[in-house]
Short mmCIF file of C-alpha atoms and ligand atoms in Angstrom, two decimals:
data_model
loop_
_atom_site.label_atom_id
_atom_site.label_comp_id
_atom_site.label_asym_id
_atom_site.label_seq_id
_atom_site.Cartn_x
_atom_site.Cartn_y
_atom_site.Cartn_z
CA UNK A 1 -207.32 -162.06 83.76
CA UNK A 2 -205.24 -165.14 82.98
CA UNK A 3 -201.93 -163.58 82.00
CA UNK A 4 -198.38 -164.85 81.67
CA UNK A 5 -196.09 -163.69 84.49
CA UNK A 6 -193.35 -161.34 83.25
CA UNK A 7 -190.50 -161.00 85.71
CA UNK A 8 -188.00 -158.44 86.96
CA UNK A 9 -185.03 -160.01 88.63
CA UNK A 10 -181.78 -159.59 90.51
CA UNK A 11 -178.27 -158.99 89.14
CA UNK A 12 -175.28 -160.42 91.02
CA UNK A 13 -171.84 -158.85 91.16
CA UNK A 14 -169.02 -161.40 90.59
CA UNK A 15 -165.24 -161.05 90.33
CA UNK A 16 -165.33 -162.92 87.01
CA UNK A 17 -168.23 -160.87 85.56
CA UNK A 18 -168.32 -158.14 82.92
CA UNK A 19 -170.66 -155.69 81.18
CA UNK A 20 -172.39 -157.90 78.62
CA UNK A 21 -175.60 -158.18 80.63
CA UNK A 22 -175.97 -154.49 79.81
CA UNK A 23 -174.47 -154.31 76.32
CA UNK A 24 -176.29 -157.41 75.03
CA UNK A 25 -179.45 -157.58 77.14
CA UNK A 26 -179.91 -153.97 78.25
CA UNK A 27 -180.14 -154.60 82.01
CA UNK A 28 -179.04 -151.64 84.15
CA UNK A 29 -175.92 -152.87 85.94
CA UNK A 30 -175.20 -151.76 89.52
CA UNK A 31 -171.45 -152.40 89.27
CA UNK A 32 -168.45 -152.81 86.99
CA UNK A 33 -168.28 -156.60 87.10
CA UNK A 34 -171.69 -158.20 86.97
CA UNK A 35 -171.69 -161.94 86.41
CA UNK A 36 -175.25 -163.17 86.80
CA UNK A 37 -178.85 -162.21 86.16
CA UNK A 38 -181.14 -164.50 88.16
CA UNK A 39 -183.80 -164.23 85.50
CA UNK A 40 -186.41 -166.62 86.92
CA UNK A 41 -185.77 -167.25 90.58
CA UNK A 42 -187.56 -167.98 93.83
CA UNK A 43 -184.26 -168.65 95.64
CA UNK A 44 -183.79 -166.49 98.78
CA UNK A 45 -180.48 -165.13 97.42
CA UNK A 46 -182.36 -163.29 94.65
CA UNK A 47 -186.12 -163.57 94.13
CA UNK A 48 -187.89 -162.44 90.93
CA UNK A 49 -190.88 -160.07 91.07
CA UNK A 50 -193.90 -160.16 88.76
CA UNK A 51 -194.15 -157.02 86.61
CA UNK A 52 -197.68 -157.28 85.16
CA UNK A 53 -201.26 -158.37 85.66
CA UNK A 54 -203.15 -159.27 88.80
CA UNK A 55 -199.99 -160.57 90.49
CA UNK A 56 -197.96 -157.42 89.76
CA UNK A 57 -195.50 -156.77 92.61
CA UNK A 58 -195.73 -160.33 93.96
CA UNK A 59 -192.53 -162.29 94.49
CA UNK A 60 -192.14 -165.69 92.89
CA UNK A 61 -191.50 -167.50 96.20
CA UNK A 62 -194.66 -165.98 97.63
CA UNK A 63 -196.69 -167.15 94.61
CA UNK A 64 -195.24 -170.64 95.04
CA UNK A 65 -196.23 -170.64 98.72
CA UNK A 66 -199.66 -169.00 98.50
CA UNK A 67 -200.90 -169.55 94.94
CA UNK A 68 -199.77 -173.08 94.19
CA UNK A 69 -202.66 -173.36 91.71
CA UNK A 70 -200.52 -171.26 89.32
CA UNK A 71 -198.17 -174.24 89.24
CA UNK A 72 -200.84 -176.96 88.93
CA UNK A 73 -200.49 -177.63 92.68
CA UNK A 74 -197.08 -179.19 92.03
CA UNK A 75 -195.50 -180.68 95.17
CA UNK A 76 -192.33 -179.45 96.87
CA UNK A 77 -191.27 -177.06 99.58
CA UNK A 78 -189.47 -174.72 97.18
CA UNK A 79 -189.96 -173.63 93.59
CA UNK A 80 -187.60 -176.14 91.97
CA UNK A 81 -186.10 -174.25 89.03
CA UNK A 82 -183.76 -171.32 88.55
CA UNK A 83 -182.87 -169.66 85.25
CA UNK A 84 -179.77 -167.47 85.05
CA UNK A 85 -177.81 -165.64 82.41
CA UNK A 86 -174.07 -165.63 83.11
CA UNK A 87 -171.45 -163.33 81.60
CA UNK A 88 -168.04 -164.90 82.18
CA UNK A 89 -165.49 -162.21 81.40
CA UNK A 90 -163.01 -164.41 83.24
CA UNK A 91 -163.02 -168.06 84.36
CA UNK A 92 -165.50 -168.98 87.08
CA UNK A 93 -164.04 -171.05 89.90
CA UNK A 94 -163.54 -174.75 89.25
CA UNK A 95 -166.41 -176.21 91.22
CA UNK A 96 -168.72 -179.12 91.87
CA UNK A 97 -172.27 -179.32 93.23
CA UNK A 98 -173.77 -181.93 95.55
CA UNK A 99 -176.86 -184.00 94.80
CA UNK A 100 -180.13 -183.55 96.74
CA UNK A 101 -179.27 -186.14 99.39
CA UNK A 102 -175.88 -184.59 100.30
CA UNK A 103 -177.12 -181.00 100.00
CA UNK A 104 -180.22 -181.50 102.14
CA UNK A 105 -178.12 -183.22 104.81
CA UNK A 106 -175.24 -180.71 104.88
CA UNK A 107 -176.66 -177.43 103.51
CA UNK A 108 -180.42 -177.65 104.11
CA UNK A 109 -181.30 -177.00 100.49
CA UNK A 110 -181.60 -178.80 97.17
CA UNK A 111 -178.60 -180.15 95.33
CA UNK A 112 -177.75 -178.72 92.00
CA UNK A 113 -177.97 -180.17 88.55
CA UNK A 114 -177.40 -177.46 85.96
CA UNK A 115 -177.21 -177.13 82.22
CA UNK A 116 -175.80 -174.54 79.88
CA UNK A 117 -176.94 -173.14 76.60
CA UNK A 118 -174.04 -171.19 75.05
CA UNK A 119 -175.58 -167.88 73.94
CA UNK A 120 -172.23 -166.65 72.68
CA UNK A 121 -168.56 -167.53 72.97
CA UNK A 122 -165.50 -165.65 71.76
CA UNK A 123 -163.18 -167.70 69.58
CA UNK A 124 -160.91 -170.01 71.57
CA UNK A 125 -163.29 -170.19 74.54
CA UNK A 126 -163.33 -173.35 76.58
CA UNK A 127 -165.00 -174.91 79.59
CA UNK A 128 -163.80 -177.32 82.22
CA UNK A 129 -166.11 -180.31 82.08
CA UNK A 130 -165.07 -183.42 83.97
CA UNK A 131 -161.81 -184.84 85.29
CA UNK A 132 -159.28 -187.62 84.74
CA UNK A 133 -158.90 -189.01 88.29
CA UNK A 134 -159.51 -192.77 88.47
CA UNK A 135 -160.12 -193.02 92.21
CA UNK A 136 -161.06 -190.74 95.09
CA UNK A 137 -157.51 -191.09 96.44
CA UNK A 138 -156.07 -189.97 93.12
CA UNK A 139 -158.54 -187.05 92.98
CA UNK A 140 -157.53 -185.93 96.48
CA UNK A 141 -153.83 -186.27 95.65
CA UNK A 142 -154.08 -184.29 92.41
CA UNK A 143 -156.04 -181.53 94.17
CA UNK A 144 -153.59 -181.32 97.08
CA UNK A 145 -150.63 -181.21 94.67
CA UNK A 146 -152.35 -178.62 92.46
CA UNK A 147 -151.93 -180.75 89.32
CA UNK A 148 -154.78 -178.97 87.55
CA UNK A 149 -153.57 -179.62 84.00
CA UNK A 150 -153.46 -183.37 84.68
CA UNK A 151 -156.79 -183.42 86.52
CA UNK A 152 -159.19 -181.20 84.58
CA UNK A 153 -160.81 -181.89 81.22
CA UNK A 154 -160.94 -178.76 79.05
CA UNK A 155 -163.08 -178.63 75.95
CA UNK A 156 -163.63 -175.89 73.35
CA UNK A 157 -167.17 -174.51 73.03
CA UNK A 158 -169.12 -172.45 70.55
CA UNK A 159 -172.38 -170.57 70.23
CA UNK A 160 -175.55 -172.68 70.24
CA UNK A 161 -174.07 -175.70 72.05
CA UNK A 162 -175.71 -177.27 75.09
CA UNK A 163 -174.10 -179.01 78.09
CA UNK A 164 -175.73 -180.93 80.91
CA UNK A 165 -173.87 -180.77 84.24
CA UNK A 166 -175.30 -183.31 86.71
CA UNK A 167 -174.38 -183.08 90.41
CA UNK A 168 -170.89 -184.48 91.02
CA UNK A 169 -169.41 -183.07 87.79
CA UNK A 170 -166.31 -180.89 88.21
CA UNK A 171 -166.82 -177.88 85.95
CA UNK A 172 -166.06 -174.25 85.18
CA UNK A 173 -167.30 -171.80 82.60
CA UNK A 174 -164.37 -170.21 80.78
CA UNK A 175 -163.66 -166.63 79.83
CA UNK A 176 -165.53 -164.96 76.99
CA UNK A 177 -168.65 -167.12 77.34
CA UNK A 178 -172.23 -165.94 77.72
CA UNK A 179 -174.55 -168.66 78.98
CA UNK A 180 -178.16 -169.29 79.82
CA UNK A 181 -178.17 -171.68 82.74
CA UNK A 182 -181.13 -173.78 83.81
CA UNK A 183 -180.62 -175.34 87.22
CA UNK A 184 -182.21 -176.65 90.35
CA UNK A 185 -183.01 -173.83 92.75
CA UNK A 186 -179.86 -174.09 94.84
CA UNK A 187 -176.88 -171.88 95.63
CA UNK A 188 -174.58 -174.57 97.02
CA UNK A 189 -171.24 -174.53 95.25
CA UNK A 190 -168.11 -176.34 96.39
CA UNK A 191 -165.03 -174.57 95.05
CA UNK A 192 -162.16 -176.86 94.12
CA UNK A 193 -159.80 -174.25 92.69
CA UNK A 194 -160.09 -170.50 92.09
CA UNK A 195 -156.91 -169.80 90.07
CA UNK A 196 -155.44 -168.18 93.22
CA UNK A 197 -157.46 -165.03 92.48
CA UNK A 198 -158.11 -162.31 95.04
CA UNK A 199 -161.24 -160.20 95.35
CA UNK A 200 -161.29 -156.37 95.59
CA UNK A 201 -160.36 -156.51 99.27
CA UNK A 202 -157.35 -158.75 98.58
CA UNK A 203 -159.00 -161.92 99.90
CA UNK A 204 -158.93 -165.36 98.34
CA UNK A 205 -162.40 -166.84 97.95
CA UNK A 206 -163.13 -169.80 100.19
CA UNK A 207 -162.43 -173.30 98.86
CA UNK A 208 -164.35 -176.43 99.89
CA UNK A 209 -161.84 -179.20 99.25
CA UNK A 210 -163.27 -181.85 101.57
CA UNK A 211 -166.82 -181.45 100.29
CA UNK A 212 -165.58 -181.38 96.68
CA UNK A 213 -163.75 -184.68 97.11
CA UNK A 214 -166.84 -186.13 98.85
CA UNK A 215 -169.34 -185.31 96.12
CA UNK A 216 -167.35 -185.68 92.87
CA UNK A 217 -168.47 -188.59 90.70
CA UNK A 218 -165.60 -191.06 90.26
CA UNK A 219 -164.66 -191.95 87.59
CA UNK A 220 -165.98 -188.92 85.72
CA UNK A 221 -168.99 -189.53 83.47
CA UNK A 222 -169.70 -187.42 80.41
CA UNK A 223 -173.48 -187.22 79.89
CA UNK A 224 -174.66 -188.39 76.49
CA UNK A 225 -177.60 -186.28 75.36
CA UNK A 226 -180.50 -187.57 73.32
CA UNK A 227 -181.30 -184.32 71.49
CA UNK A 228 -184.46 -184.29 69.36
CA UNK A 229 -185.52 -181.67 66.82
CA UNK A 230 -188.97 -181.02 65.43
CA UNK A 231 -189.57 -178.72 62.46
CA UNK A 232 -192.90 -176.87 62.48
CA UNK A 233 -193.21 -174.69 59.39
CA UNK A 234 -190.00 -172.66 59.38
CA UNK A 235 -189.63 -172.91 63.17
CA UNK A 236 -187.62 -175.54 65.01
CA UNK A 237 -188.26 -176.98 68.47
CA UNK A 238 -185.23 -178.69 70.00
CA UNK A 239 -185.38 -180.78 73.16
CA UNK A 240 -181.88 -180.77 74.63
CA UNK A 241 -182.43 -182.76 77.76
CA UNK A 242 -185.02 -184.52 79.89
CA UNK A 243 -183.78 -185.14 83.43
CA UNK A 244 -185.32 -185.85 86.85
CA UNK A 245 -184.83 -182.11 87.54
CA UNK A 246 -185.89 -180.25 84.39
CA UNK A 247 -186.62 -180.59 80.69
CA UNK A 248 -184.99 -177.94 78.51
CA UNK A 249 -185.92 -176.80 75.01
CA UNK A 250 -184.94 -174.26 72.40
CA UNK A 251 -187.82 -172.70 70.48
CA UNK A 252 -186.47 -171.12 67.30
CA UNK A 253 -189.43 -169.12 66.05
CA UNK A 254 -189.61 -168.11 62.39
CA UNK A 255 -193.09 -166.81 61.57
CA UNK A 256 -195.80 -168.34 63.73
CA UNK A 257 -195.70 -171.18 66.22
CA UNK A 258 -198.65 -172.56 68.25
CA UNK A 259 -198.44 -174.48 71.51
CA UNK A 260 -200.71 -176.44 73.76
CA UNK A 261 -199.81 -176.88 77.39
CA UNK A 262 -197.86 -180.07 78.06
CA UNK A 263 -196.26 -179.31 81.44
CA UNK A 264 -197.78 -178.01 84.68
CA UNK A 265 -196.07 -174.68 83.97
CA UNK A 266 -193.39 -173.37 81.62
CA UNK A 267 -190.43 -170.99 82.05
CA UNK A 268 -189.23 -169.07 78.99
CA UNK A 269 -186.37 -166.68 78.20
CA UNK A 270 -185.94 -164.73 74.97
CA UNK A 271 -182.24 -164.77 74.12
CA UNK A 272 -182.31 -163.53 70.53
CA UNK A 273 -184.58 -161.52 68.25
CA UNK A 274 -188.04 -160.15 68.90
CA UNK A 275 -191.66 -161.00 68.41
CA UNK A 276 -194.99 -161.44 70.15
CA UNK A 277 -196.64 -163.81 72.57
CA UNK A 278 -200.40 -164.30 72.23
CA UNK A 279 -202.31 -165.61 75.27
CA UNK A 280 -206.11 -165.46 75.58
CA UNK A 281 -206.31 -162.95 72.73
CA UNK A 282 -203.88 -160.56 74.39
CA UNK A 283 -200.61 -159.86 72.64
CA UNK A 284 -197.39 -159.23 74.58
CA UNK A 285 -194.25 -157.81 72.97
CA UNK A 286 -191.20 -160.01 73.42
CA UNK A 287 -187.63 -158.91 73.01
CA UNK A 288 -184.22 -160.26 73.85
CA UNK A 289 -183.71 -160.33 77.62
CA UNK A 290 -187.38 -160.89 78.51
CA UNK A 291 -188.25 -163.75 80.87
CA UNK A 292 -191.69 -165.08 81.73
CA UNK A 293 -193.64 -167.96 83.20
CA UNK A 294 -196.70 -169.50 81.59
CA UNK A 295 -198.69 -170.59 84.65
CA UNK A 296 -200.93 -173.66 84.76
CA UNK A 297 -203.99 -171.69 83.61
CA UNK A 298 -202.41 -170.88 80.22
CA UNK A 299 -203.64 -173.80 78.10
CA UNK A 300 -202.67 -172.49 74.68
CA UNK A 301 -200.39 -169.82 73.31
CA UNK A 302 -198.83 -168.60 70.09
CA UNK A 303 -195.53 -166.99 69.25
CA UNK A 304 -194.90 -164.72 66.30
CA UNK A 305 -191.69 -163.20 65.01
CA UNK A 306 -188.05 -164.10 64.52
CA UNK A 307 -186.60 -165.09 67.86
CA UNK A 308 -184.96 -167.77 69.96
CA UNK A 309 -186.25 -168.78 73.39
CA UNK A 310 -184.77 -171.18 75.91
CA UNK A 311 -187.54 -172.93 77.78
CA UNK A 312 -187.67 -175.20 80.79
CA UNK A 313 -190.34 -177.30 82.41
CA UNK A 314 -190.43 -179.02 85.76
CA UNK A 315 -189.76 -182.76 85.82
CA UNK A 316 -192.54 -185.26 85.45
CA UNK A 317 -194.08 -183.32 82.60
ZN1 ZN B 401 -171.86 -174.73 88.71
#
């Protein structure tokens, strides 16, 4: 039976997290402060498990290793993508991620490009996105002197916006923001500044100043996105970004929407509303908080209902 792969995934406790992953998405939280749901992941720090069909109980990394036909025999040692939902009750650390070359050399894993779809943001929310240093010396000096207000670019955000964060971008998600993040499958984060916060055991989290100064893009570059929208009936398909790492879309379904496969495989997350997915004459109920993969063997599918999905495809598709 050629079915989509519905996934159950791992929640991650974080000092900046909250309860919204339960109150908004209905996940059962193991702790008071839960920051991340690794919704579609084959990363060793939290691997998703298939919930249905002939691959029920299989882990995504295992499918990538042993059933590469599900992914059109795409190349690569590791499943390249990772989808997360983040609930930032408080600021995340100010951080920067390396590119593939630096990360493979120093950390033995992929670098990290990421992008954010703002699911919700309380009024007055902001992100840190870029910096004002003109040279690496100036960046180092401002970091060592703790001149954060002079260094960091803060911008206000609101629901429905999209931000691309290439490697080398200093960034932080601010308080009161709920985000769907699409990223390379990597967990390498260099912390520049953590607001001098302590964890439950009174410890400061580790900073990575040298690596941060090494990998930050100087001068800062703000990505310009070429967003395209296509109206199909009452539905709207938006392409936010096409990068060497992932292509990301919003499918705003109103009524019925038909698709033909255009990538080797497709990752999808329902972030709003409810409806149905039809694959090979079988109908699957979709509701907010559901995440699935359409493997290579799914050539056509239809969506029905009133819902919003954030979708990603691997590069080269
Ligand atoms: Zn990040």
